[in-house]
Every structure is written in C-alpha cells, then in structure tokens.
C-alpha cells in the first residue's frame, strides 16, 4: 500500500470525534451510529425513547441523551449536557424522522404539523443548537438525513407532508451551509431511497406498494440500513472536506428514470 493510498484512507477515519446521532435508537440511525463507531468515533445516541435509546447507546459503547427534537428547549438542554460531559462536539447527524401515508385531502392540520415538527423543525433546532458550539470552535460537520422524496413525488403511496418536509431539509441544508462556511462548519444532506426499516415495514406489507418500490428501483431491491451508513461517514469525515451544501443521493437508482 502506497503512502498516497494510506493518506486517502485516513481521510475517512473519525478517530476520537464526538458524534451525536438523533433518532439513533433503531433503523437507519442505529446503523449510522454503528458505522461511525467503526470509523473510530465516540457516540452519543439522542432519542425520545429512553429505553431503546439507552439500549442502543450501550451497544455502541456511547452515551444516551433523551431529546425531543420538536422542542427547542429539550434540544438545547441535550446538547448542553453532551458538551458539558465531553467538552466538544464534532459531528451531528440529524436522522430523527417520521412519515404519514395519507392523501393531502385527508391530512388535517395536526397531522401536517406533526410531520413538519419532527422532520423539518427538529432538524433546524438541532442544527442551530449544535452550530452554537461548532461555530465557536470553527470546526464541525453536520449531516442531515433527507430523502429522495425531497426531490421526487413517490408513488403509489400518498405522502405530501413527508415529501415537503424532506425537500425543506435539502434546502435548509444549503442555506445553513452558506451561512456557516465562514466558520469552518460544513452542512450536507444524504437522501436515501427505500430502506428496509420499521418506517417502511407497513408499506412492504402492501403488495402493490412493495412491487412498485422494487420495480421502480434499477437495483431492484430495498437498501439495508447499514448500506446508508458509509455515505454518512463520508460526509462526516475529512474525505468530504471540500463539500458543503451538497445532497448525496443513495437510492439504488430510483431517481434516474
């Protein structure tokens, strides 16, 4: 192995970096936490579910902090606790999210606001709170988990609220990247396609939906959660040092046709 290759590989390492993963108790979030740990990072699992969150933190050898991403006071308190314990904050992965598969005409105000509160407001609250520390030390990487649904309208299931929220995450990412670049803070997003998690389990039980999802994906399958983690590691690490405001699409080719 040449020195050049060793240096390239080193860029993907996160040795000693303190990483917070929201919604890290299960699914994509837990897979991301595992991947970050394997890259050398120290982990903090932030989740509303205290029991699952603590169990996940124990499995990755990290800290658990309870956080309601829809409540800015809860978010600020959680980040204050993390920094008080570790004295730093290097990486934030905003993964917490929900979906409601209801038609627009059947989506009442409460249902709409619930999705927006978690998927968009929560991302902003966490970015803002983390950036208060990152901009002060003039370093940091934020990775927002968006979705291919932020760029296309899914079929056959209706989910206007989810799609709109994820489109908001992608553009919020660009906006924050522009604001915080002078402070050395990078902000990127990742847009997975269909991933086999609890979030998609109900949809997979619908044969028409499942067939449409797979037939619409050139690779003809759903992703495994652990297949999304390397993209997050890339965006979190120095391997993407010249990237900010970008959206990394990992959708099995779904959006190419």
PDB file of C-alpha atoms in Angstrom:
ATOM      1  CA  UNK A   1       0.000   0.000   0.000  1.00  0.00           C
ATOM      2  CA  UNK A   2       1.413   3.360  -1.016  1.00  0.00           C
ATOM      3  CA  UNK A   3       1.634   6.384   1.229  1.00  0.00           C
ATOM      4  CA  UNK A   4      -0.838   8.207  -1.031  1.00  0.00           C
ATOM      5  CA  UNK A   5      -3.381   5.424  -0.569  1.00  0.00           C
ATOM      6  CA  UNK A   6      -2.860   5.412   3.200  1.00  0.00           C
ATOM      7  CA  UNK A   7      -3.478   9.152   3.351  1.00  0.00           C
ATOM      8  CA  UNK A   8      -6.641   8.773   1.298  1.00  0.00           C
ATOM      9  CA  UNK A   9      -7.991   6.083   3.570  1.00  0.00           C
ATOM     10  CA  UNK A  10      -7.097   8.101   6.644  1.00  0.00           C
ATOM     11  CA  UNK A  11      -9.449  10.846   5.421  1.00  0.00           C
ATOM     12  CA  UNK A  12     -12.403   8.566   6.163  1.00  0.00           C
ATOM     13  CA  UNK A  13     -11.390   7.989   9.768  1.00  0.00           C
ATOM     14  CA  UNK A  14     -13.222   9.676  12.635  1.00  0.00           C
ATOM     15  CA  UNK A  15     -10.820   8.724  15.416  1.00  0.00           C
ATOM     16  CA  UNK A  16     -11.908  10.390  18.648  1.00  0.00           C
ATOM     17  CA  UNK A  17     -14.526  12.604  17.018  1.00  0.00           C
ATOM     18  CA  UNK A  18     -17.634  13.169  19.134  1.00  0.00           C
ATOM     19  CA  UNK A  19     -20.721  12.374  17.053  1.00  0.00           C
ATOM     20  CA  UNK A  20     -24.362  12.895  18.009  1.00  0.00           C
ATOM     21  CA  UNK A  21     -26.977  10.854  16.121  1.00  0.00           C
ATOM     22  CA  UNK A  22     -30.623  11.836  16.582  1.00  0.00           C
ATOM     23  CA  UNK A  23     -33.181   9.065  16.270  1.00  0.00           C
ATOM     24  CA  UNK A  24     -30.297   6.682  16.793  1.00  0.00           C
ATOM     25  CA  UNK A  25     -32.187   4.054  18.772  1.00  0.00           C
ATOM     26  CA  UNK A  26     -33.161   1.954  15.755  1.00  0.00           C
ATOM     27  CA  UNK A  27     -33.260   1.623  11.982  1.00  0.00           C
ATOM     28  CA  UNK A  28     -31.059   3.822   9.832  1.00  0.00           C
ATOM     29  CA  UNK A  29     -29.994   5.877  12.854  1.00  0.00           C
ATOM     30  CA  UNK A  30     -28.656   2.867  14.733  1.00  0.00           C
ATOM     31  CA  UNK A  31     -26.881   1.597  11.615  1.00  0.00           C
ATOM     32  CA  UNK A  32     -25.287   5.029  11.185  1.00  0.00           C
ATOM     33  CA  UNK A  33     -24.160   5.011  14.826  1.00  0.00           C
ATOM     34  CA  UNK A  34     -22.557   1.605  14.340  1.00  0.00           C
ATOM     35  CA  UNK A  35     -20.779   2.804  11.227  1.00  0.00           C
ATOM     36  CA  UNK A  36     -19.469   5.941  12.906  1.00  0.00           C
ATOM     37  CA  UNK A  37     -18.186   3.870  15.822  1.00  0.00           C
ATOM     38  CA  UNK A  38     -16.404   1.517  13.431  1.00  0.00           C
ATOM     39  CA  UNK A  39     -14.755   4.583  11.867  1.00  0.00           C
ATOM     40  CA  UNK A  40     -13.351   5.482  15.282  1.00  0.00           C
ATOM     41  CA  UNK A  41     -15.900   7.989  16.541  1.00  0.00           C
ATOM     42  CA  UNK A  42     -17.262   8.430  20.048  1.00  0.00           C
ATOM     43  CA  UNK A  43     -21.039   8.189  20.012  1.00  0.00           C
ATOM     44  CA  UNK A  44     -23.983   9.936  21.595  1.00  0.00           C
ATOM     45  CA  UNK A  45     -27.415   8.478  20.849  1.00  0.00           C
ATOM     46  CA  UNK A  46     -30.127  11.139  21.100  1.00  0.00           C
ATOM     47  CA  UNK A  47     -33.668   9.803  21.081  1.00  0.00           C
ATOM     48  CA  UNK A  48     -37.106  10.380  22.576  1.00  0.00           C
ATOM     49  CA  UNK A  49     -37.431   6.709  23.570  1.00  0.00           C
ATOM     50  CA  UNK A  50     -35.297   6.419  26.704  1.00  0.00           C
ATOM     51  CA  UNK A  51     -35.401   2.624  26.947  1.00  0.00           C
ATOM     52  CA  UNK A  52     -34.449   1.932  23.338  1.00  0.00           C
ATOM     53  CA  UNK A  53     -32.045   4.842  23.271  1.00  0.00           C
ATOM     54  CA  UNK A  54     -30.102   3.650  26.292  1.00  0.00           C
ATOM     55  CA  UNK A  55     -30.002   0.106  24.908  1.00  0.00           C
ATOM     56  CA  UNK A  56     -28.625   1.414  21.601  1.00  0.00           C
ATOM     57  CA  UNK A  57     -26.039   3.547  23.391  1.00  0.00           C
ATOM     58  CA  UNK A  58     -24.923   0.542  25.410  1.00  0.00           C
ATOM     59  CA  UNK A  59     -24.488  -1.497  22.222  1.00  0.00           C
ATOM     60  CA  UNK A  60     -22.280   1.103  20.541  1.00  0.00           C
ATOM     61  CA  UNK A  61     -20.428   1.944  23.737  1.00  0.00           C
ATOM     62  CA  UNK A  62     -21.653   5.520  23.859  1.00  0.00           C
ATOM     63  CA  UNK A  63     -23.744   7.979  25.831  1.00  0.00           C
ATOM     64  CA  UNK A  64     -27.521   8.299  25.675  1.00  0.00           C
ATOM     65  CA  UNK A  65     -29.270  11.623  25.970  1.00  0.00           C
ATOM     66  CA  UNK A  66     -33.029  11.987  25.826  1.00  0.00           C
ATOM     67  CA  UNK A  67     -34.179  14.534  23.287  1.00  0.00           C
ATOM     68  CA  UNK A  68     -37.498  15.664  21.849  1.00  0.00           C
ATOM     69  CA  UNK A  69     -36.464  17.210  18.539  1.00  0.00           C
ATOM     70  CA  UNK A  70     -39.784  19.056  18.278  1.00  0.00           C
ATOM     71  CA  UNK A  71     -38.999  21.006  21.441  1.00  0.00           C
ATOM     72  CA  UNK A  72     -36.153  23.507  21.092  1.00  0.00           C
ATOM     73  CA  UNK A  73     -35.626  23.686  24.862  1.00  0.00           C
ATOM     74  CA  UNK A  74     -35.212  19.906  25.009  1.00  0.00           C
ATOM     75  CA  UNK A  75     -32.767  20.056  22.106  1.00  0.00           C
ATOM     76  CA  UNK A  76     -30.670  22.812  23.692  1.00  0.00           C
ATOM     77  CA  UNK A  77     -30.622  21.004  27.037  1.00  0.00           C
ATOM     78  CA  UNK A  78     -29.442  17.784  25.404  1.00  0.00           C
ATOM     79  CA  UNK A  79     -26.588  19.459  23.527  1.00  0.00           C
ATOM     80  CA  UNK A  80     -25.549  21.345  26.656  1.00  0.00           C
ATOM     81  CA  UNK A  81     -25.318  18.024  28.512  1.00  0.00           C
ATOM     82  CA  UNK A  82     -23.234  16.462  25.752  1.00  0.00           C
ATOM     83  CA  UNK A  83     -20.758  19.334  25.610  1.00  0.00           C
ATOM     84  CA  UNK A  84     -20.602  19.540  29.407  1.00  0.00           C
ATOM     85  CA  UNK A  85     -19.585  15.885  29.530  1.00  0.00           C
ATOM     86  CA  UNK A  86     -17.219  15.698  26.557  1.00  0.00           C
ATOM     87  CA  UNK A  87     -16.103  19.295  26.131  1.00  0.00           C
ATOM     88  CA  UNK A  88     -16.587  19.150  22.371  1.00  0.00           C
ATOM     89  CA  UNK A  89     -18.995  18.437  19.536  1.00  0.00           C
ATOM     90  CA  UNK A  90     -17.562  17.432  16.174  1.00  0.00           C
ATOM     91  CA  UNK A  91     -20.331  15.781  14.157  1.00  0.00           C
ATOM     92  CA  UNK A  92     -24.127  15.945  14.193  1.00  0.00           C
ATOM     93  CA  UNK A  93     -26.275  13.506  12.236  1.00  0.00           C
ATOM     94  CA  UNK A  94     -29.911  14.594  12.076  1.00  0.00           C
ATOM     95  CA  UNK A  95     -31.689  11.322  11.466  1.00  0.00           C
ATOM     96  CA  UNK A  96     -34.915  11.519  13.507  1.00  0.00           C
ATOM     97  CA  UNK A  97     -37.937  11.385  11.219  1.00  0.00           C
ATOM     98  CA  UNK A  98     -41.483  10.133  10.721  1.00  0.00           C
ATOM     99  CA  UNK A  99     -43.835   9.540   7.791  1.00  0.00           C
ATOM    100  CA  UNK A 100     -47.622   9.671   7.404  1.00  0.00           C
ATOM    101  CA  UNK A 101     -49.033   7.999   4.297  1.00  0.00           C
ATOM    102  CA  UNK A 102     -52.251   9.980   3.995  1.00  0.00           C
ATOM    103  CA  UNK A 103     -53.638  11.814   0.999  1.00  0.00           C
ATOM    104  CA  UNK A 104     -53.434  15.597   1.071  1.00  0.00           C
ATOM    105  CA  UNK A 105     -57.210  15.931   1.389  1.00  0.00           C
ATOM    106  CA  UNK A 106     -57.201  13.581   4.374  1.00  0.00           C
ATOM    107  CA  UNK A 107     -54.276  15.315   6.111  1.00  0.00           C
ATOM    108  CA  UNK A 108     -55.583  17.564   8.860  1.00  0.00           C
ATOM    109  CA  UNK A 109     -53.645  20.429  10.408  1.00  0.00           C
ATOM    110  CA  UNK A 110     -52.393  18.354  13.326  1.00  0.00           C
ATOM    111  CA  UNK A 111     -51.073  15.559  11.106  1.00  0.00           C
ATOM    112  CA  UNK A 112     -49.321  18.078   8.845  1.00  0.00           C
ATOM    113  CA  UNK A 113     -47.724  19.913  11.752  1.00  0.00           C
ATOM    114  CA  UNK A 114     -46.635  16.653  13.410  1.00  0.00           C
ATOM    115  CA  UNK A 115     -44.605  15.619  10.368  1.00  0.00           C
ATOM    116  CA  UNK A 116     -43.138  19.090   9.900  1.00  0.00           C
ATOM    117  CA  UNK A 117     -42.315  19.390  13.596  1.00  0.00           C
ATOM    118  CA  UNK A 118     -40.189  16.248  13.588  1.00  0.00           C
ATOM    119  CA  UNK A 119     -38.753  16.240  10.068  1.00  0.00           C
ATOM    120  CA  UNK A 120     -38.075  19.922   9.474  1.00  0.00           C
ATOM    121  CA  UNK A 121     -38.386  21.922  12.702  1.00  0.00           C
ATOM    122  CA  UNK A 122     -36.381  19.257  14.535  1.00  0.00           C
ATOM    123  CA  UNK A 123     -33.568  19.383  12.000  1.00  0.00           C
ATOM    124  CA  UNK A 124     -33.389  23.162  12.296  1.00  0.00           C
ATOM    125  CA  UNK A 125     -33.441  23.126  16.109  1.00  0.00           C
ATOM    126  CA  UNK A 126     -30.639  20.549  16.243  1.00  0.00           C
ATOM    127  CA  UNK A 127     -28.539  22.306  13.598  1.00  0.00           C
ATOM    128  CA  UNK A 128     -28.912  25.624  15.391  1.00  0.00           C
ATOM    129  CA  UNK A 129     -28.039  24.187  18.780  1.00  0.00           C
ATOM    130  CA  UNK A 130     -25.030  22.237  17.532  1.00  0.00           C
ATOM    131  CA  UNK A 131     -23.760  25.144  15.455  1.00  0.00           C
ATOM    132  CA  UNK A 132     -23.548  27.373  18.521  1.00  0.00           C
ATOM    133  CA  UNK A 133     -20.687  25.167  19.674  1.00  0.00           C
ATOM    134  CA  UNK A 134     -19.240  24.357  16.257  1.00  0.00           C
ATOM    135  CA  UNK A 135     -19.036  27.939  15.029  1.00  0.00           C
ATOM    136  CA  UNK A 136     -17.294  28.958  18.233  1.00  0.00           C
ATOM    137  CA  UNK A 137     -14.522  26.414  17.722  1.00  0.00           C
ATOM    138  CA  UNK A 138     -14.671  26.997  13.942  1.00  0.00           C
ATOM    139  CA  UNK A 139     -14.982  23.352  13.003  1.00  0.00           C
ATOM    140  CA  UNK A 140     -17.694  20.762  12.608  1.00  0.00           C
ATOM    141  CA  UNK A 141     -19.694  18.628  10.217  1.00  0.00           C
ATOM    142  CA  UNK A 142     -23.481  18.334  10.122  1.00  0.00           C
ATOM    143  CA  UNK A 143     -25.194  15.611   8.098  1.00  0.00           C
ATOM    144  CA  UNK A 144     -28.945  15.905   7.647  1.00  0.00           C
ATOM    145  CA  UNK A 145     -30.809  12.757   6.634  1.00  0.00           C
ATOM    146  CA  UNK A 146     -33.202  13.922   3.934  1.00  0.00           C
ATOM    147  CA  UNK A 147     -34.731  11.556   1.365  1.00  0.00           C
ATOM    148  CA  UNK A 148     -35.097  11.046  -2.356  1.00  0.00           C
ATOM    149  CA  UNK A 149     -38.681  12.076  -1.539  1.00  0.00           C
ATOM    150  CA  UNK A 150     -37.360  15.605  -1.185  1.00  0.00           C
ATOM    151  CA  UNK A 151     -36.698  15.609  -4.926  1.00  0.00           C
ATOM    152  CA  UNK A 152     -39.485  13.434  -6.352  1.00  0.00           C
ATOM    153  CA  UNK A 153     -43.108  12.578  -5.577  1.00  0.00           C
ATOM    154  CA  UNK A 154     -43.359   8.940  -4.550  1.00  0.00           C
ATOM    155  CA  UNK A 155     -45.867   6.504  -5.972  1.00  0.00           C
ATOM    156  CA  UNK A 156     -48.217   4.800  -5.378  1.00  0.00           C
ATOM    157  CA  UNK A 157     -48.433   5.873  -1.717  1.00  0.00           C
ATOM    158  CA  UNK A 158     -49.573   9.417  -0.845  1.00  0.00           C
ATOM    159  CA  UNK A 159     -47.215  11.344   1.430  1.00  0.00           C
ATOM    160  CA  UNK A 160     -47.250  15.028   0.545  1.00  0.00           C
ATOM    161  CA  UNK A 161     -46.325  16.093   4.081  1.00  0.00           C
ATOM    162  CA  UNK A 162     -43.253  13.830   4.190  1.00  0.00           C
ATOM    163  CA  UNK A 163     -42.106  14.867   0.719  1.00  0.00           C
ATOM    164  CA  UNK A 164     -42.449  18.556   1.515  1.00  0.00           C
ATOM    165  CA  UNK A 165     -40.598  18.181   4.810  1.00  0.00           C
ATOM    166  CA  UNK A 166     -37.661  16.424   3.172  1.00  0.00           C
ATOM    167  CA  UNK A 167     -37.497  18.989   0.367  1.00  0.00           C
ATOM    168  CA  UNK A 168     -37.275  21.555   3.148  1.00  0.00           C
ATOM    169  CA  UNK A 169     -34.389  19.653   4.747  1.00  0.00           C
ATOM    170  CA  UNK A 170     -32.421  19.673   1.493  1.00  0.00           C
ATOM    171  CA  UNK A 171     -32.801  23.409   1.001  1.00  0.00           C
ATOM    172  CA  UNK A 172     -32.294  24.170   4.696  1.00  0.00           C
ATOM    173  CA  UNK A 173     -29.017  22.272   4.374  1.00  0.00           C
ATOM    174  CA  UNK A 174     -27.899  24.516   1.516  1.00  0.00           C
ATOM    175  CA  UNK A 175     -28.910  27.646   3.378  1.00  0.00           C
ATOM    176  CA  UNK A 176     -27.076  26.723   6.583  1.00  0.00           C
ATOM    177  CA  UNK A 177     -24.036  25.610   4.605  1.00  0.00           C
ATOM    178  CA  UNK A 178     -23.814  29.074   3.081  1.00  0.00           C
ATOM    179  CA  UNK A 179     -24.176  30.789   6.466  1.00  0.00           C
ATOM    180  CA  UNK A 180     -21.706  28.663   8.391  1.00  0.00           C
ATOM    181  CA  UNK A 181     -18.967  28.018   5.832  1.00  0.00           C
ATOM    182  CA  UNK A 182     -17.013  31.091   7.038  1.00  0.00           C
ATOM    183  CA  UNK A 183     -16.917  29.449  10.488  1.00  0.00           C
ATOM    184  CA  UNK A 184     -15.489  26.163   9.233  1.00  0.00           C
ATOM    185  CA  UNK A 185     -18.753  24.269   9.687  1.00  0.00           C
ATOM    186  CA  UNK A 186     -19.855  22.047   6.807  1.00  0.00           C
ATOM    187  CA  UNK A 187     -23.515  21.099   6.320  1.00  0.00           C
ATOM    188  CA  UNK A 188     -24.530  18.370   3.869  1.00  0.00           C
ATOM    189  CA  UNK A 189     -27.503  16.075   3.449  1.00  0.00           C
ATOM    190  CA  UNK A 190     -27.965  12.484   2.394  1.00  0.00           C
ATOM    191  CA  UNK A 191     -31.038  11.256   0.527  1.00  0.00           C
ATOM    192  CA  UNK A 192     -31.710   7.524   0.865  1.00  0.00           C
ATOM    193  CA  UNK A 193     -34.216   5.702  -1.288  1.00  0.00           C
ATOM    194  CA  UNK A 194     -36.364   2.900   0.071  1.00  0.00           C
ATOM    195  CA  UNK A 195     -34.669   1.236   3.042  1.00  0.00           C
ATOM    196  CA  UNK A 196     -35.890  -1.840   4.882  1.00  0.00           C
ATOM    197  CA  UNK A 197     -36.659  -0.402   8.331  1.00  0.00           C
ATOM    198  CA  UNK A 198     -39.587  -0.146  10.737  1.00  0.00           C
ATOM    199  CA  UNK A 199     -40.573   3.043   8.897  1.00  0.00           C
ATOM    200  CA  UNK A 200     -41.179   1.107   5.666  1.00  0.00           C
ATOM    201  CA  UNK A 201     -42.416  -2.137   7.235  1.00  0.00           C
ATOM    202  CA  UNK A 202     -46.110  -1.276   6.867  1.00  0.00           C
ATOM    203  CA  UNK A 203     -45.587  -0.271   3.260  1.00  0.00           C
ATOM    204  CA  UNK A 204     -43.784  -3.506   2.498  1.00  0.00           C
ATOM    205  CA  UNK A 205     -46.799  -5.418   3.776  1.00  0.00           C
ATOM    206  CA  UNK A 206     -48.813  -3.779   0.984  1.00  0.00           C
ATOM    207  CA  UNK A 207     -48.049  -5.925  -2.061  1.00  0.00           C
ATOM    208  CA  UNK A 208     -48.863  -3.198  -4.573  1.00  0.00           C
ATOM    209  CA  UNK A 209     -46.611  -0.718  -2.807  1.00  0.00           C
ATOM    210  CA  UNK A 210     -43.782  -3.217  -2.381  1.00  0.00           C
ATOM    211  CA  UNK A 211     -43.826  -4.220  -6.048  1.00  0.00           C
ATOM    212  CA  UNK A 212     -43.923  -0.589  -7.177  1.00  0.00           C
ATOM    213  CA  UNK A 213     -40.998   0.336  -4.952  1.00  0.00           C
ATOM    214  CA  UNK A 214     -38.833  -2.547  -6.149  1.00  0.00           C
ATOM    215  CA  UNK A 215     -39.841  -2.261  -9.809  1.00  0.00           C
ATOM    216  CA  UNK A 216     -39.094   1.460  -9.666  1.00  0.00           C
ATOM    217  CA  UNK A 217     -35.584   0.900  -8.339  1.00  0.00           C
ATOM    218  CA  UNK A 218     -32.995  -0.054 -11.001  1.00  0.00           C
ATOM    219  CA  UNK A 219     -31.118  -2.203  -8.479  1.00  0.00           C
ATOM    220  CA  UNK A 220     -34.464  -3.997  -7.910  1.00  0.00           C
ATOM    221  CA  UNK A 221     -34.349  -4.136  -4.111  1.00  0.00           C
ATOM    222  CA  UNK A 222     -34.539  -2.059  -0.968  1.00  0.00           C
ATOM    223  CA  UNK A 223     -31.395  -0.908   0.797  1.00  0.00           C
ATOM    224  CA  UNK A 224     -30.232  -2.344   4.086  1.00  0.00           C
ATOM    225  CA  UNK A 225     -29.783   0.298   6.818  1.00  0.00           C
ATOM    226  CA  UNK A 226     -26.066  -0.481   7.057  1.00  0.00           C
ATOM    227  CA  UNK A 227     -25.669   0.407   3.363  1.00  0.00           C
ATOM    228  CA  UNK A 228     -26.570   4.039   4.131  1.00  0.00           C
ATOM    229  CA  UNK A 229     -24.013   4.432   6.918  1.00  0.00           C
ATOM    230  CA  UNK A 230     -20.917   4.695   4.653  1.00  0.00           C
ATOM    231  CA  UNK A 231     -22.416   7.727   2.933  1.00  0.00           C
ATOM    232  CA  UNK A 232     -22.827   9.438   6.287  1.00  0.00           C
ATOM    233  CA  UNK A 233     -19.260   8.538   7.275  1.00  0.00           C
ATOM    234  CA  UNK A 234     -18.058  10.131   4.039  1.00  0.00           C
ATOM    235  CA  UNK A 235     -19.955  13.359   4.684  1.00  0.00           C
ATOM    236  CA  UNK A 236     -18.938  13.461   8.344  1.00  0.00           C
ATOM    237  CA  UNK A 237     -15.244  12.878   7.697  1.00  0.00           C
ATOM    238  CA  UNK A 238     -12.411  14.791   6.063  1.00  0.00           C
ATOM    239  CA  UNK A 239     -12.948  12.672   2.953  1.00  0.00           C
ATOM    240  CA  UNK A 240     -15.607  15.252   2.045  1.00  0.00           C
ATOM    241  CA  UNK A 241     -13.615  18.255   3.276  1.00  0.00           C
ATOM    242  CA  UNK A 242     -14.391  20.279   0.131  1.00  0.00           C
ATOM    243  CA  UNK A 243     -18.121  19.510   0.185  1.00  0.00           C
ATOM    244  CA  UNK A 244     -20.766  21.664   1.813  1.00  0.00           C
ATOM    245  CA  UNK A 245     -24.368  22.289   0.841  1.00  0.00           C
ATOM    246  CA  UNK A 246     -24.445  19.046  -1.145  1.00  0.00           C
ATOM    247  CA  UNK A 247     -27.080  16.314  -1.199  1.00  0.00           C
ATOM    248  CA  UNK A 248     -25.762  12.770  -1.562  1.00  0.00           C
ATOM    249  CA  UNK A 249     -28.419  10.550  -3.165  1.00  0.00           C
ATOM    250  CA  UNK A 250     -28.288   6.840  -2.249  1.00  0.00           C
ATOM    251  CA  UNK A 251     -31.468   5.462  -3.799  1.00  0.00           C
ATOM    252  CA  UNK A 252     -30.496   2.395  -5.844  1.00  0.00           C
ATOM    253  CA  UNK A 253     -31.045   4.495  -8.945  1.00  0.00           C
ATOM    254  CA  UNK A 254     -34.716   5.290  -8.258  1.00  0.00           C
ATOM    255  CA  UNK A 255     -34.457   8.941  -9.305  1.00  0.00           C
ATOM    256  CA  UNK A 256     -32.635   8.324 -12.594  1.00  0.00           C
ATOM    257  CA  UNK A 257     -35.822   7.499 -14.503  1.00  0.00           C
TER     258      UNK A 257
END
